[in-house]
Amino acid sequence: MSAADAIGRTYPKLPPYEVGREKIREFAEAIGDRNPAYLDAAAAQKLGHPDVIAPPTFPIIFTMRSTGAAVLDPELGIDYSRVVHGEQRFVYQRPVHAGDRLVCETTVEDLKNRAGSIFLYMRTDVTTEDGEQVLAAYSVIVSRAPEKES
Amino acid sequence: MAATVSYDDVEVGTALPAKTFPVQRQNLVMYAGASGDFNVIHWNERVATAVGLPNVIAHGMFTMAEASRVLTEWVGDPAAVVEYGVRFTKPVVVPDDDKGAELEVIGVVTDKLDDRRVAVELTARSGADKVLGKAKAVLQLA
């Protein structure tokens, strides 16, 4: 499919992802980060947050589920077995915290073919169920060109 | 949001405290479970080498998460990170020995922005390889 046809394409929203205190704790421990704002609601509240907050890269858990629909869209021509994660960026309106019920919507921002490798640029807008914007995640997925037969 | 670093105390060129993170197979197994990314190249040496990798490699997102600790530990409140992005340039290769790999991360303030925000650039290395490119963040300071 041409890039012009792909750009702007959005994918159906998945059911809301509910952020749990223990999931944040598990993620923080996996990255070795004992920041009290991730682990202790009272410490997070002292900083002005309603509950424990999530580390900056925690949103990959639910945004990657959302981008999966684009990566697996047969019309975009991505070969999943040759996929690597090229870039990732998050822009936060506010931190994610325990108790959030978050809805993701993924949009194709660009699709480029460079020497046989396909670069898929996606934006995932993350909002609460009430429509409050929480963050946007920008992902670049690369489907590497097959090696040439020698 | 309550950063412990004041915008007024920071200049272009201010260095953030550097950190070195050990990366062992155990860390990758924990990260796989916590993140839900169970791609076998992050824990199975047989598969990793069969697809041409030197060994098991860390998740790019694990590397991005570790590197972010240089930001969050400097500013105190992780909510002060208002933007954070990286390019995955080289993998962190994690051998199955007692030592594993090391990730060394440094950060420097590259710009002072409006609204008491600063731009920070991170450099992350594992051995001789620069493993993240374009690793940039915007922090909201006090």
PDB file of C-alpha atoms in Angstrom:
ATOM      1  CA  MET A   1       0.000   0.000   0.000  1.00  0.00           C
ATOM      2  CA  SER A   2       1.259   3.494  -0.672  1.00  0.00           C
ATOM      3  CA  ALA A   3       2.379   5.718   2.153  1.00  0.00           C
ATOM      4  CA  ALA A   4      -0.312   8.227   1.198  1.00  0.00           C
ATOM      5  CA  ASP A   5      -3.004   5.592   1.810  1.00  0.00           C
ATOM      6  CA  ALA A   6      -1.485   4.534   5.140  1.00  0.00           C
ATOM      7  CA  ILE A   7      -0.859   7.942   6.699  1.00  0.00           C
ATOM      8  CA  GLY A   8      -3.632   8.956   9.051  1.00  0.00           C
ATOM      9  CA  ARG A   9      -5.001   5.434   9.380  1.00  0.00           C
ATOM     10  CA  THR A  10      -6.200   4.727  12.929  1.00  0.00           C
ATOM     11  CA  TYR A  11      -6.968   1.427  14.627  1.00  0.00           C
ATOM     12  CA  PRO A  12      -9.853   0.448  16.905  1.00  0.00           C
ATOM     13  CA  LYS A  13      -9.348   1.244  20.576  1.00  0.00           C
ATOM     14  CA  LEU A  14      -8.836  -1.657  22.953  1.00  0.00           C
ATOM     15  CA  PRO A  15     -10.712  -1.852  26.271  1.00  0.00           C
ATOM     16  CA  PRO A  16      -9.237   0.516  28.897  1.00  0.00           C
ATOM     17  CA  TYR A  17      -5.990  -0.496  30.627  1.00  0.00           C
ATOM     18  CA  GLU A  18      -6.351  -0.163  34.376  1.00  0.00           C
ATOM     19  CA  VAL A  19      -3.111   0.898  36.077  1.00  0.00           C
ATOM     20  CA  GLY A  20      -2.508  -1.022  39.302  1.00  0.00           C
ATOM     21  CA  ARG A  21      -0.240  -0.158  42.225  1.00  0.00           C
ATOM     22  CA  GLU A  22       1.273  -3.636  42.264  1.00  0.00           C
ATOM     23  CA  LYS A  23       1.948  -3.548  38.508  1.00  0.00           C
ATOM     24  CA  ILE A  24       3.825  -0.269  38.979  1.00  0.00           C
ATOM     25  CA  ARG A  25       5.776  -1.841  41.853  1.00  0.00           C
ATOM     26  CA  GLU A  26       6.630  -4.876  39.710  1.00  0.00           C
ATOM     27  CA  PHE A  27       7.814  -2.654  36.843  1.00  0.00           C
ATOM     28  CA  ALA A  28       9.846  -0.396  39.148  1.00  0.00           C
ATOM     29  CA  GLU A  29      11.523  -3.417  40.717  1.00  0.00           C
ATOM     30  CA  ALA A  30      12.300  -4.863  37.281  1.00  0.00           C
ATOM     31  CA  ILE A  31      14.199  -1.703  36.363  1.00  0.00           C
ATOM     32  CA  GLY A  32      15.822  -1.595  39.801  1.00  0.00           C
ATOM     33  CA  ASP A  33      14.269   1.746  40.725  1.00  0.00           C
ATOM     34  CA  ARG A  34      13.189   2.210  44.333  1.00  0.00           C
ATOM     35  CA  ASN A  35      11.909   5.778  43.943  1.00  0.00           C
ATOM     36  CA  PRO A  36       9.273   6.168  46.721  1.00  0.00           C
ATOM     37  CA  ALA A  37       6.915   7.891  44.273  1.00  0.00           C
ATOM     38  CA  TYR A  38       6.501   4.482  42.556  1.00  0.00           C
ATOM     39  CA  LEU A  39       6.106   2.411  45.710  1.00  0.00           C
ATOM     40  CA  ASP A  40       4.511   4.410  48.480  1.00  0.00           C
ATOM     41  CA  ALA A  41       1.207   6.245  48.017  1.00  0.00           C
ATOM     42  CA  ALA A  42       1.939   8.571  50.950  1.00  0.00           C
ATOM     43  CA  ALA A  43       5.304   9.565  49.452  1.00  0.00           C
ATOM     44  CA  ALA A  44       3.684  10.187  46.066  1.00  0.00           C
ATOM     45  CA  GLN A  45       0.922  12.248  47.686  1.00  0.00           C
ATOM     46  CA  LYS A  46       3.555  14.380  49.410  1.00  0.00           C
ATOM     47  CA  LEU A  47       4.734  15.311  45.890  1.00  0.00           C
ATOM     48  CA  GLY A  48       1.191  16.268  44.941  1.00  0.00           C
ATOM     49  CA  HIS A  49       0.077  13.092  43.167  1.00  0.00           C
ATOM     50  CA  PRO A  50      -3.213  11.311  43.910  1.00  0.00           C
ATOM     51  CA  ASP A  51      -1.525   7.883  44.212  1.00  0.00           C
ATOM     52  CA  VAL A  52       1.737   6.158  43.276  1.00  0.00           C
ATOM     53  CA  ILE A  53       2.926   7.241  39.828  1.00  0.00           C
ATOM     54  CA  ALA A  54       4.433   5.100  37.084  1.00  0.00           C
ATOM     55  CA  PRO A  55       8.025   5.331  35.789  1.00  0.00           C
ATOM     56  CA  PRO A  56       8.380   7.307  32.538  1.00  0.00           C
ATOM     57  CA  THR A  57       8.634   4.236  30.310  1.00  0.00           C
ATOM     58  CA  PHE A  58       5.805   2.273  31.983  1.00  0.00           C
ATOM     59  CA  PRO A  59       3.302   3.348  29.282  1.00  0.00           C
ATOM     60  CA  ILE A  60       5.060   1.021  26.823  1.00  0.00           C
ATOM     61  CA  ILE A  61       3.034  -1.792  28.437  1.00  0.00           C
ATOM     62  CA  PHE A  62      -0.271  -0.542  27.108  1.00  0.00           C
ATOM     63  CA  THR A  63       0.855   1.535  24.113  1.00  0.00           C
ATOM     64  CA  MET A  64       2.635  -1.476  22.595  1.00  0.00           C
ATOM     65  CA  ARG A  65      -0.612  -3.451  22.753  1.00  0.00           C
ATOM     66  CA  SER A  66      -2.232  -0.660  20.788  1.00  0.00           C
ATOM     67  CA  THR A  67       0.505  -0.316  18.155  1.00  0.00           C
ATOM     68  CA  GLY A  68       0.352  -4.085  17.595  1.00  0.00           C
ATOM     69  CA  ALA A  69      -2.733  -3.613  15.447  1.00  0.00           C
ATOM     70  CA  ALA A  70      -0.779  -1.402  13.035  1.00  0.00           C
ATOM     71  CA  VAL A  71       2.337  -3.573  13.055  1.00  0.00           C
ATOM     72  CA  LEU A  72       0.174  -6.602  12.225  1.00  0.00           C
ATOM     73  CA  ASP A  73      -1.981  -4.779   9.633  1.00  0.00           C
ATOM     74  CA  PRO A  74      -1.317  -6.858   6.500  1.00  0.00           C
ATOM     75  CA  GLU A  75      -1.887  -3.832   4.281  1.00  0.00           C
ATOM     76  CA  LEU A  76       1.155  -2.046   5.714  1.00  0.00           C
ATOM     77  CA  GLY A  77       3.483  -4.835   4.618  1.00  0.00           C
ATOM     78  CA  ILE A  78       5.417  -5.264   7.859  1.00  0.00           C
ATOM     79  CA  ASP A  79       7.165  -8.628   8.219  1.00  0.00           C
ATOM     80  CA  TYR A  80       6.855  -9.199  11.961  1.00  0.00           C
ATOM     81  CA  SER A  81       9.696 -11.727  12.009  1.00  0.00           C
ATOM     82  CA  ARG A  82      12.048  -8.965  10.803  1.00  0.00           C
ATOM     83  CA  VAL A  83      10.809  -6.205  13.076  1.00  0.00           C
ATOM     84  CA  VAL A  84      13.078  -4.175  15.331  1.00  0.00           C
ATOM     85  CA  HIS A  85      12.162  -1.263  17.574  1.00  0.00           C
ATOM     86  CA  GLY A  86      13.824   1.781  16.050  1.00  0.00           C
ATOM     87  CA  GLU A  87      12.817   4.732  18.194  1.00  0.00           C
ATOM     88  CA  GLN A  88      10.542   5.536  21.106  1.00  0.00           C
ATOM     89  CA  ARG A  89       9.444   8.863  22.548  1.00  0.00           C
ATOM     90  CA  PHE A  90       6.885   9.864  25.140  1.00  0.00           C
ATOM     91  CA  VAL A  91       5.364  13.303  25.659  1.00  0.00           C
ATOM     92  CA  TYR A  92       3.515  13.516  28.954  1.00  0.00           C
ATOM     93  CA  GLN A  93       0.703  15.876  29.900  1.00  0.00           C
ATOM     94  CA  ARG A  94       0.791  14.367  33.375  1.00  0.00           C
ATOM     95  CA  PRO A  95       2.254  11.233  34.960  1.00  0.00           C
ATOM     96  CA  VAL A  96       0.334   7.969  34.823  1.00  0.00           C
ATOM     97  CA  HIS A  97      -0.823   6.936  38.272  1.00  0.00           C
ATOM     98  CA  ALA A  98      -2.465   3.959  39.941  1.00  0.00           C
ATOM     99  CA  GLY A  99      -6.183   3.911  39.348  1.00  0.00           C
ATOM    100  CA  ASP A 100      -5.992   5.410  35.864  1.00  0.00           C
ATOM    101  CA  ARG A 101      -8.164   3.685  33.272  1.00  0.00           C
ATOM    102  CA  LEU A 102      -6.444   4.515  30.016  1.00  0.00           C
ATOM    103  CA  VAL A 103      -7.571   4.281  26.414  1.00  0.00           C
ATOM    104  CA  CYS A 104      -5.067   4.173  23.543  1.00  0.00           C
ATOM    105  CA  GLU A 105      -5.600   5.164  19.957  1.00  0.00           C
ATOM    106  CA  THR A 106      -2.839   4.490  17.430  1.00  0.00           C
ATOM    107  CA  THR A 107      -2.439   6.486  14.228  1.00  0.00           C
ATOM    108  CA  VAL A 108       0.016   5.887  11.403  1.00  0.00           C
ATOM    109  CA  GLU A 109       2.048   9.087  11.012  1.00  0.00           C
ATOM    110  CA  ASP A 110       4.363   7.939   8.227  1.00  0.00           C
ATOM    111  CA  LEU A 111       5.439   4.881   6.295  1.00  0.00           C
ATOM    112  CA  LYS A 112       8.787   4.923   4.500  1.00  0.00           C
ATOM    113  CA  ASN A 113      10.686   2.417   2.419  1.00  0.00           C
ATOM    114  CA  ARG A 114      14.443   2.886   2.682  1.00  0.00           C
ATOM    115  CA  ALA A 115      16.478   0.410   0.652  1.00  0.00           C
ATOM    116  CA  GLY A 116      13.864  -2.287   1.181  1.00  0.00           C
ATOM    117  CA  SER A 117      13.441  -1.693   4.897  1.00  0.00           C
ATOM    118  CA  ILE A 118      10.035  -0.395   5.945  1.00  0.00           C
ATOM    119  CA  PHE A 119       9.892   2.313   8.631  1.00  0.00           C
ATOM    120  CA  LEU A 120       6.520   2.623  10.358  1.00  0.00           C
ATOM    121  CA  TYR A 121       6.012   5.833  12.354  1.00  0.00           C
ATOM    122  CA  MET A 122       3.131   5.663  14.812  1.00  0.00           C
ATOM    123  CA  ARG A 123       1.572   7.935  17.404  1.00  0.00           C
ATOM    124  CA  THR A 124      -0.491   6.512  20.232  1.00  0.00           C
ATOM    125  CA  ASP A 125      -2.685   9.023  22.042  1.00  0.00           C
ATOM    126  CA  VAL A 126      -3.429   7.985  25.604  1.00  0.00           C
ATOM    127  CA  THR A 127      -6.444   9.443  27.370  1.00  0.00           C
ATOM    128  CA  THR A 128      -8.572   8.599  30.364  1.00  0.00           C
ATOM    129  CA  GLU A 129     -12.023   7.163  29.747  1.00  0.00           C
ATOM    130  CA  ASP A 130     -13.345  10.699  30.244  1.00  0.00           C
ATOM    131  CA  GLY A 131     -11.140  12.009  27.461  1.00  0.00           C
ATOM    132  CA  GLU A 132      -8.433  13.709  29.544  1.00  0.00           C
ATOM    133  CA  GLN A 133      -5.152  13.637  27.622  1.00  0.00           C
ATOM    134  CA  VAL A 134      -2.402  11.885  29.593  1.00  0.00           C
ATOM    135  CA  LEU A 135       0.430  11.310  27.126  1.00  0.00           C
ATOM    136  CA  ALA A 136       1.364  10.592  23.541  1.00  0.00           C
ATOM    137  CA  ALA A 137       3.758   7.797  22.592  1.00  0.00           C
ATOM    138  CA  TYR A 138       5.691   7.999  19.329  1.00  0.00           C
ATOM    139  CA  SER A 139       7.098   4.702  18.048  1.00  0.00           C
ATOM    140  CA  VAL A 140       9.194   3.811  15.038  1.00  0.00           C
ATOM    141  CA  ILE A 141       9.121   0.151  14.055  1.00  0.00           C
ATOM    142  CA  VAL A 142      11.503  -1.082  11.339  1.00  0.00           C
ATOM    143  CA  SER A 143      10.867  -4.153   9.246  1.00  0.00           C
ATOM    144  CA  ARG A 144      14.372  -4.914   8.007  1.00  0.00           C
ATOM    145  CA  ALA A 145      14.949  -5.690   4.351  1.00  0.00           C
ATOM    146  CA  PRO A 146      15.593  -9.380   3.674  1.00  0.00           C
ATOM    147  CA  GLU A 147      19.272 -10.158   3.147  1.00  0.00           C
ATOM    148  CA  LYS A 148      20.154 -10.513  -0.515  1.00  0.00           C
ATOM    149  CA  GLU A 149      20.925 -14.042  -1.676  1.00  0.00           C
ATOM    150  CA  SER A 150      24.610 -14.330  -2.552  1.00  0.00           C
TER     151      SER A 150
ATOM    152  CA  MET B   1       5.081  17.946  40.355  1.00  0.00           C
ATOM    153  CA  ALA B   2       7.842  18.866  42.727  1.00  0.00           C
ATOM    154  CA  ALA B   3      11.313  18.741  41.235  1.00  0.00           C
ATOM    155  CA  THR B   4      14.076  19.224  43.769  1.00  0.00           C
ATOM    156  CA  VAL B   5      16.367  20.972  41.266  1.00  0.00           C
ATOM    157  CA  SER B   6      15.846  24.685  40.695  1.00  0.00           C
ATOM    158  CA  TYR B   7      15.903  26.077  37.168  1.00  0.00           C
ATOM    159  CA  ASP B   8      17.964  28.992  38.468  1.00  0.00           C
ATOM    160  CA  ASP B   9      20.764  26.689  39.634  1.00  0.00           C
ATOM    161  CA  VAL B  10      21.215  25.019  36.238  1.00  0.00           C
ATOM    162  CA  GLU B  11      23.247  26.144  33.231  1.00  0.00           C
ATOM    163  CA  VAL B  12      23.793  24.803  29.763  1.00  0.00           C
ATOM    164  CA  GLY B  13      26.566  22.256  30.326  1.00  0.00           C
ATOM    165  CA  THR B  14      25.457  21.254  33.824  1.00  0.00           C
ATOM    166  CA  ALA B  15      26.201  17.536  34.187  1.00  0.00           C
ATOM    167  CA  LEU B  16      23.709  15.177  35.836  1.00  0.00           C
ATOM    168  CA  PRO B  17      25.194  12.572  38.206  1.00  0.00           C
ATOM    169  CA  ALA B  18      26.367   9.656  36.026  1.00  0.00           C
ATOM    170  CA  LYS B  19      25.228   6.127  36.773  1.00  0.00           C
ATOM    171  CA  THR B  20      26.399   2.640  35.866  1.00  0.00           C
ATOM    172  CA  PHE B  21      23.825  -0.153  35.810  1.00  0.00           C
ATOM    173  CA  PRO B  22      24.675  -3.856  35.878  1.00  0.00           C
ATOM    174  CA  VAL B  23      22.585  -5.825  33.361  1.00  0.00           C
ATOM    175  CA  GLN B  24      22.270  -9.548  33.981  1.00  0.00           C
ATOM    176  CA  ARG B  25      19.976 -12.220  32.581  1.00  0.00           C
ATOM    177  CA  GLN B  26      17.912 -12.032  35.750  1.00  0.00           C
ATOM    178  CA  ASN B  27      17.153  -8.356  35.030  1.00  0.00           C
ATOM    179  CA  LEU B  28      15.925  -9.246  31.554  1.00  0.00           C
ATOM    180  CA  VAL B  29      13.686 -12.047  32.829  1.00  0.00           C
ATOM    181  CA  MET B  30      12.188  -9.675  35.396  1.00  0.00           C
ATOM    182  CA  TYR B  31      11.700  -6.984  32.769  1.00  0.00           C
ATOM    183  CA  ALA B  32      10.082  -9.450  30.364  1.00  0.00           C
ATOM    184  CA  GLY B  33       7.543 -10.391  33.001  1.00  0.00           C
ATOM    185  CA  ALA B  34       6.855  -6.843  34.144  1.00  0.00           C
ATOM    186  CA  SER B  35       6.545  -5.389  30.647  1.00  0.00           C
ATOM    187  CA  GLY B  36       4.879  -8.327  28.916  1.00  0.00           C
ATOM    188  CA  ASP B  37       7.565  -8.424  26.196  1.00  0.00           C
ATOM    189  CA  PHE B  38       8.537 -12.093  26.063  1.00  0.00           C
ATOM    190  CA  ASN B  39      10.474 -11.985  22.775  1.00  0.00           C
ATOM    191  CA  VAL B  40      12.836 -14.970  23.052  1.00  0.00           C
ATOM    192  CA  ILE B  41      15.907 -12.998  21.921  1.00  0.00           C
ATOM    193  CA  HIS B  42      15.856 -11.395  25.383  1.00  0.00           C
ATOM    194  CA  TRP B  43      16.261 -14.651  27.298  1.00  0.00           C
ATOM    195  CA  ASN B  44      17.069 -17.575  24.988  1.00  0.00           C
ATOM    196  CA  GLU B  45      20.692 -17.748  23.818  1.00  0.00           C
ATOM    197  CA  ARG B  46      19.988 -20.582  21.378  1.00  0.00           C
ATOM    198  CA  VAL B  47      17.412 -18.518  19.493  1.00  0.00           C
ATOM    199  CA  ALA B  48      19.360 -15.246  19.778  1.00  0.00           C
ATOM    200  CA  THR B  49      22.485 -16.694  18.204  1.00  0.00           C
ATOM    201  CA  ALA B  50      20.443 -18.544  15.552  1.00  0.00           C
ATOM    202  CA  VAL B  51      19.087 -15.195  14.286  1.00  0.00           C
ATOM    203  CA  GLY B  52      22.588 -13.736  14.094  1.00  0.00           C
ATOM    204  CA  LEU B  53      22.934 -11.933  17.404  1.00  0.00           C
ATOM    205  CA  PRO B  54      26.171 -12.300  19.393  1.00  0.00           C
ATOM    206  CA  ASN B  55      24.162 -13.399  22.442  1.00  0.00           C
ATOM    207  CA  VAL B  56      20.980 -12.586  24.324  1.00  0.00           C
ATOM    208  CA  ILE B  57      20.287  -8.821  24.124  1.00  0.00           C
ATOM    209  CA  ALA B  58      18.485  -6.522  26.527  1.00  0.00           C
ATOM    210  CA  HIS B  59      15.107  -5.091  25.555  1.00  0.00           C
ATOM    211  CA  GLY B  60      15.605  -1.639  24.057  1.00  0.00           C
ATOM    212  CA  MET B  61      12.860  -0.463  26.385  1.00  0.00           C
ATOM    213  CA  PHE B  62      14.780  -1.869  29.366  1.00  0.00           C
ATOM    214  CA  THR B  63      17.817   0.159  28.301  1.00  0.00           C
ATOM    215  CA  MET B  64      15.616   3.240  27.853  1.00  0.00           C
ATOM    216  CA  ALA B  65      14.129   2.678  31.317  1.00  0.00           C
ATOM    217  CA  GLU B  66      17.527   2.315  33.001  1.00  0.00           C
ATOM    218  CA  ALA B  67      18.844   5.424  31.273  1.00  0.00           C
ATOM    219  CA  SER B  68      15.821   7.406  32.488  1.00  0.00           C
ATOM    220  CA  ARG B  69      16.954   6.842  36.073  1.00  0.00           C
ATOM    221  CA  VAL B  70      19.705   9.424  35.504  1.00  0.00           C
ATOM    222  CA  LEU B  71      16.888  11.907  34.876  1.00  0.00           C
ATOM    223  CA  THR B  72      14.459  10.855  37.604  1.00  0.00           C
ATOM    224  CA  GLU B  73      17.079  10.529  40.333  1.00  0.00           C
ATOM    225  CA  TRP B  74      18.427  13.987  39.541  1.00  0.00           C
ATOM    226  CA  VAL B  75      15.061  15.768  39.633  1.00  0.00           C
ATOM    227  CA  GLY B  76      13.592  13.761  42.524  1.00  0.00           C
ATOM    228  CA  ASP B  77      10.008  13.639  41.315  1.00  0.00           C
ATOM    229  CA  PRO B  78       9.778  11.451  38.181  1.00  0.00           C
ATOM    230  CA  ALA B  79       6.780  13.552  37.099  1.00  0.00           C
ATOM    231  CA  ALA B  80       9.276  16.296  36.240  1.00  0.00           C
ATOM    232  CA  VAL B  81      10.108  14.308  33.085  1.00  0.00           C
ATOM    233  CA  VAL B  82       7.692  15.846  30.586  1.00  0.00           C
ATOM    234  CA  GLU B  83       9.233  14.412  27.428  1.00  0.00           C
ATOM    235  CA  TYR B  84      11.676  11.538  26.835  1.00  0.00           C
ATOM    236  CA  GLY B  85      12.783   9.891  23.612  1.00  0.00           C
ATOM    237  CA  VAL B  86      15.558   7.651  22.301  1.00  0.00           C
ATOM    238  CA  ARG B  87      16.739   5.888  19.176  1.00  0.00           C
ATOM    239  CA  PHE B  88      17.877   2.285  19.593  1.00  0.00           C
ATOM    240  CA  THR B  89      21.251   2.233  17.854  1.00  0.00           C
ATOM    241  CA  LYS B  90      22.980  -0.890  19.231  1.00  0.00           C
ATOM    242  CA  PRO B  91      21.809  -3.653  21.547  1.00  0.00           C
ATOM    243  CA  VAL B  92      23.157  -4.288  25.036  1.00  0.00           C
ATOM    244  CA  VAL B  93      24.577  -7.810  24.750  1.00  0.00           C
ATOM    245  CA  VAL B  94      24.144  -9.799  27.967  1.00  0.00           C
ATOM    246  CA  PRO B  95      26.284 -12.929  28.353  1.00  0.00           C
ATOM    247  CA  ASP B  96      25.209 -15.634  30.780  1.00  0.00           C
ATOM    248  CA  ASP B  97      28.039 -15.253  33.290  1.00  0.00           C
ATOM    249  CA  ASP B  98      28.308 -13.801  36.787  1.00  0.00           C
ATOM    250  CA  LYS B  99      29.000 -10.318  35.504  1.00  0.00           C
ATOM    251  CA  GLY B 100      26.648  -9.800  32.559  1.00  0.00           C
ATOM    252  CA  ALA B 101      26.909  -6.396  30.911  1.00  0.00           C
ATOM    253  CA  GLU B 102      27.212  -2.845  32.152  1.00  0.00           C
ATOM    254  CA  LEU B 103      25.290   0.195  31.012  1.00  0.00           C
ATOM    255  CA  GLU B 104      26.980   3.552  31.640  1.00  0.00           C
ATOM    256  CA  VAL B 105      24.778   6.619  31.369  1.00  0.00           C
ATOM    257  CA  ILE B 106      25.712  10.287  31.531  1.00  0.00           C
ATOM    258  CA  GLY B 107      23.502  13.314  31.044  1.00  0.00           C
ATOM    259  CA  VAL B 108      24.079  16.998  30.382  1.00  0.00           C
ATOM    260  CA  VAL B 109      21.820  20.038  30.173  1.00  0.00           C
ATOM    261  CA  THR B 110      21.885  21.219  26.559  1.00  0.00           C
ATOM    262  CA  ASP B 111      19.352  24.048  26.632  1.00  0.00           C
ATOM    263  CA  LYS B 112      17.317  26.204  28.989  1.00  0.00           C
ATOM    264  CA  LEU B 113      13.735  26.466  27.759  1.00  0.00           C
ATOM    265  CA  ASP B 114      10.708  28.579  28.672  1.00  0.00           C
ATOM    266  CA  ASP B 115       8.472  27.806  31.659  1.00  0.00           C
ATOM    267  CA  ARG B 116      11.434  26.694  33.831  1.00  0.00           C
ATOM    268  CA  ARG B 117      12.110  23.680  31.651  1.00  0.00           C
ATOM    269  CA  VAL B 118      15.483  22.332  30.480  1.00  0.00           C
ATOM    270  CA  ALA B 119      16.561  20.020  27.667  1.00  0.00           C
ATOM    271  CA  VAL B 120      18.868  17.170  28.644  1.00  0.00           C
ATOM    272  CA  GLU B 121      20.829  14.850  26.405  1.00  0.00           C
ATOM    273  CA  LEU B 122      21.815  11.396  27.619  1.00  0.00           C
ATOM    274  CA  THR B 123      24.681   9.244  26.403  1.00  0.00           C
ATOM    275  CA  ALA B 124      24.395   5.506  27.104  1.00  0.00           C
ATOM    276  CA  ARG B 125      27.234   3.089  26.476  1.00  0.00           C
ATOM    277  CA  SER B 126      27.728  -0.616  26.959  1.00  0.00           C
ATOM    278  CA  GLY B 127      31.360  -1.602  26.484  1.00  0.00           C
ATOM    279  CA  ALA B 128      32.565   0.162  23.331  1.00  0.00           C
ATOM    280  CA  ASP B 129      29.058   0.639  21.897  1.00  0.00           C
ATOM    281  CA  LYS B 130      26.856   3.706  22.098  1.00  0.00           C
ATOM    282  CA  VAL B 131      23.536   1.934  22.593  1.00  0.00           C
ATOM    283  CA  LEU B 132      21.130   4.890  22.465  1.00  0.00           C
ATOM    284  CA  GLY B 133      21.077   7.726  19.946  1.00  0.00           C
ATOM    285  CA  LYS B 134      19.126  10.980  20.064  1.00  0.00           C
ATOM    286  CA  ALA B 135      18.462  10.298  23.755  1.00  0.00           C
ATOM    287  CA  LYS B 136      16.790  13.510  24.833  1.00  0.00           C
ATOM    288  CA  ALA B 137      14.467  14.642  27.572  1.00  0.00           C
ATOM    289  CA  VAL B 138      12.684  17.780  28.692  1.00  0.00           C
ATOM    290  CA  LEU B 139      12.479  18.300  32.449  1.00  0.00           C
ATOM    291  CA  GLN B 140      10.251  20.655  34.400  1.00  0.00           C
ATOM    292  CA  LEU B 141      12.392  22.168  37.145  1.00  0.00           C
ATOM    293  CA  ALA B 142      11.369  24.016  40.279  1.00  0.00           C
TER     294      ALA B 142
END
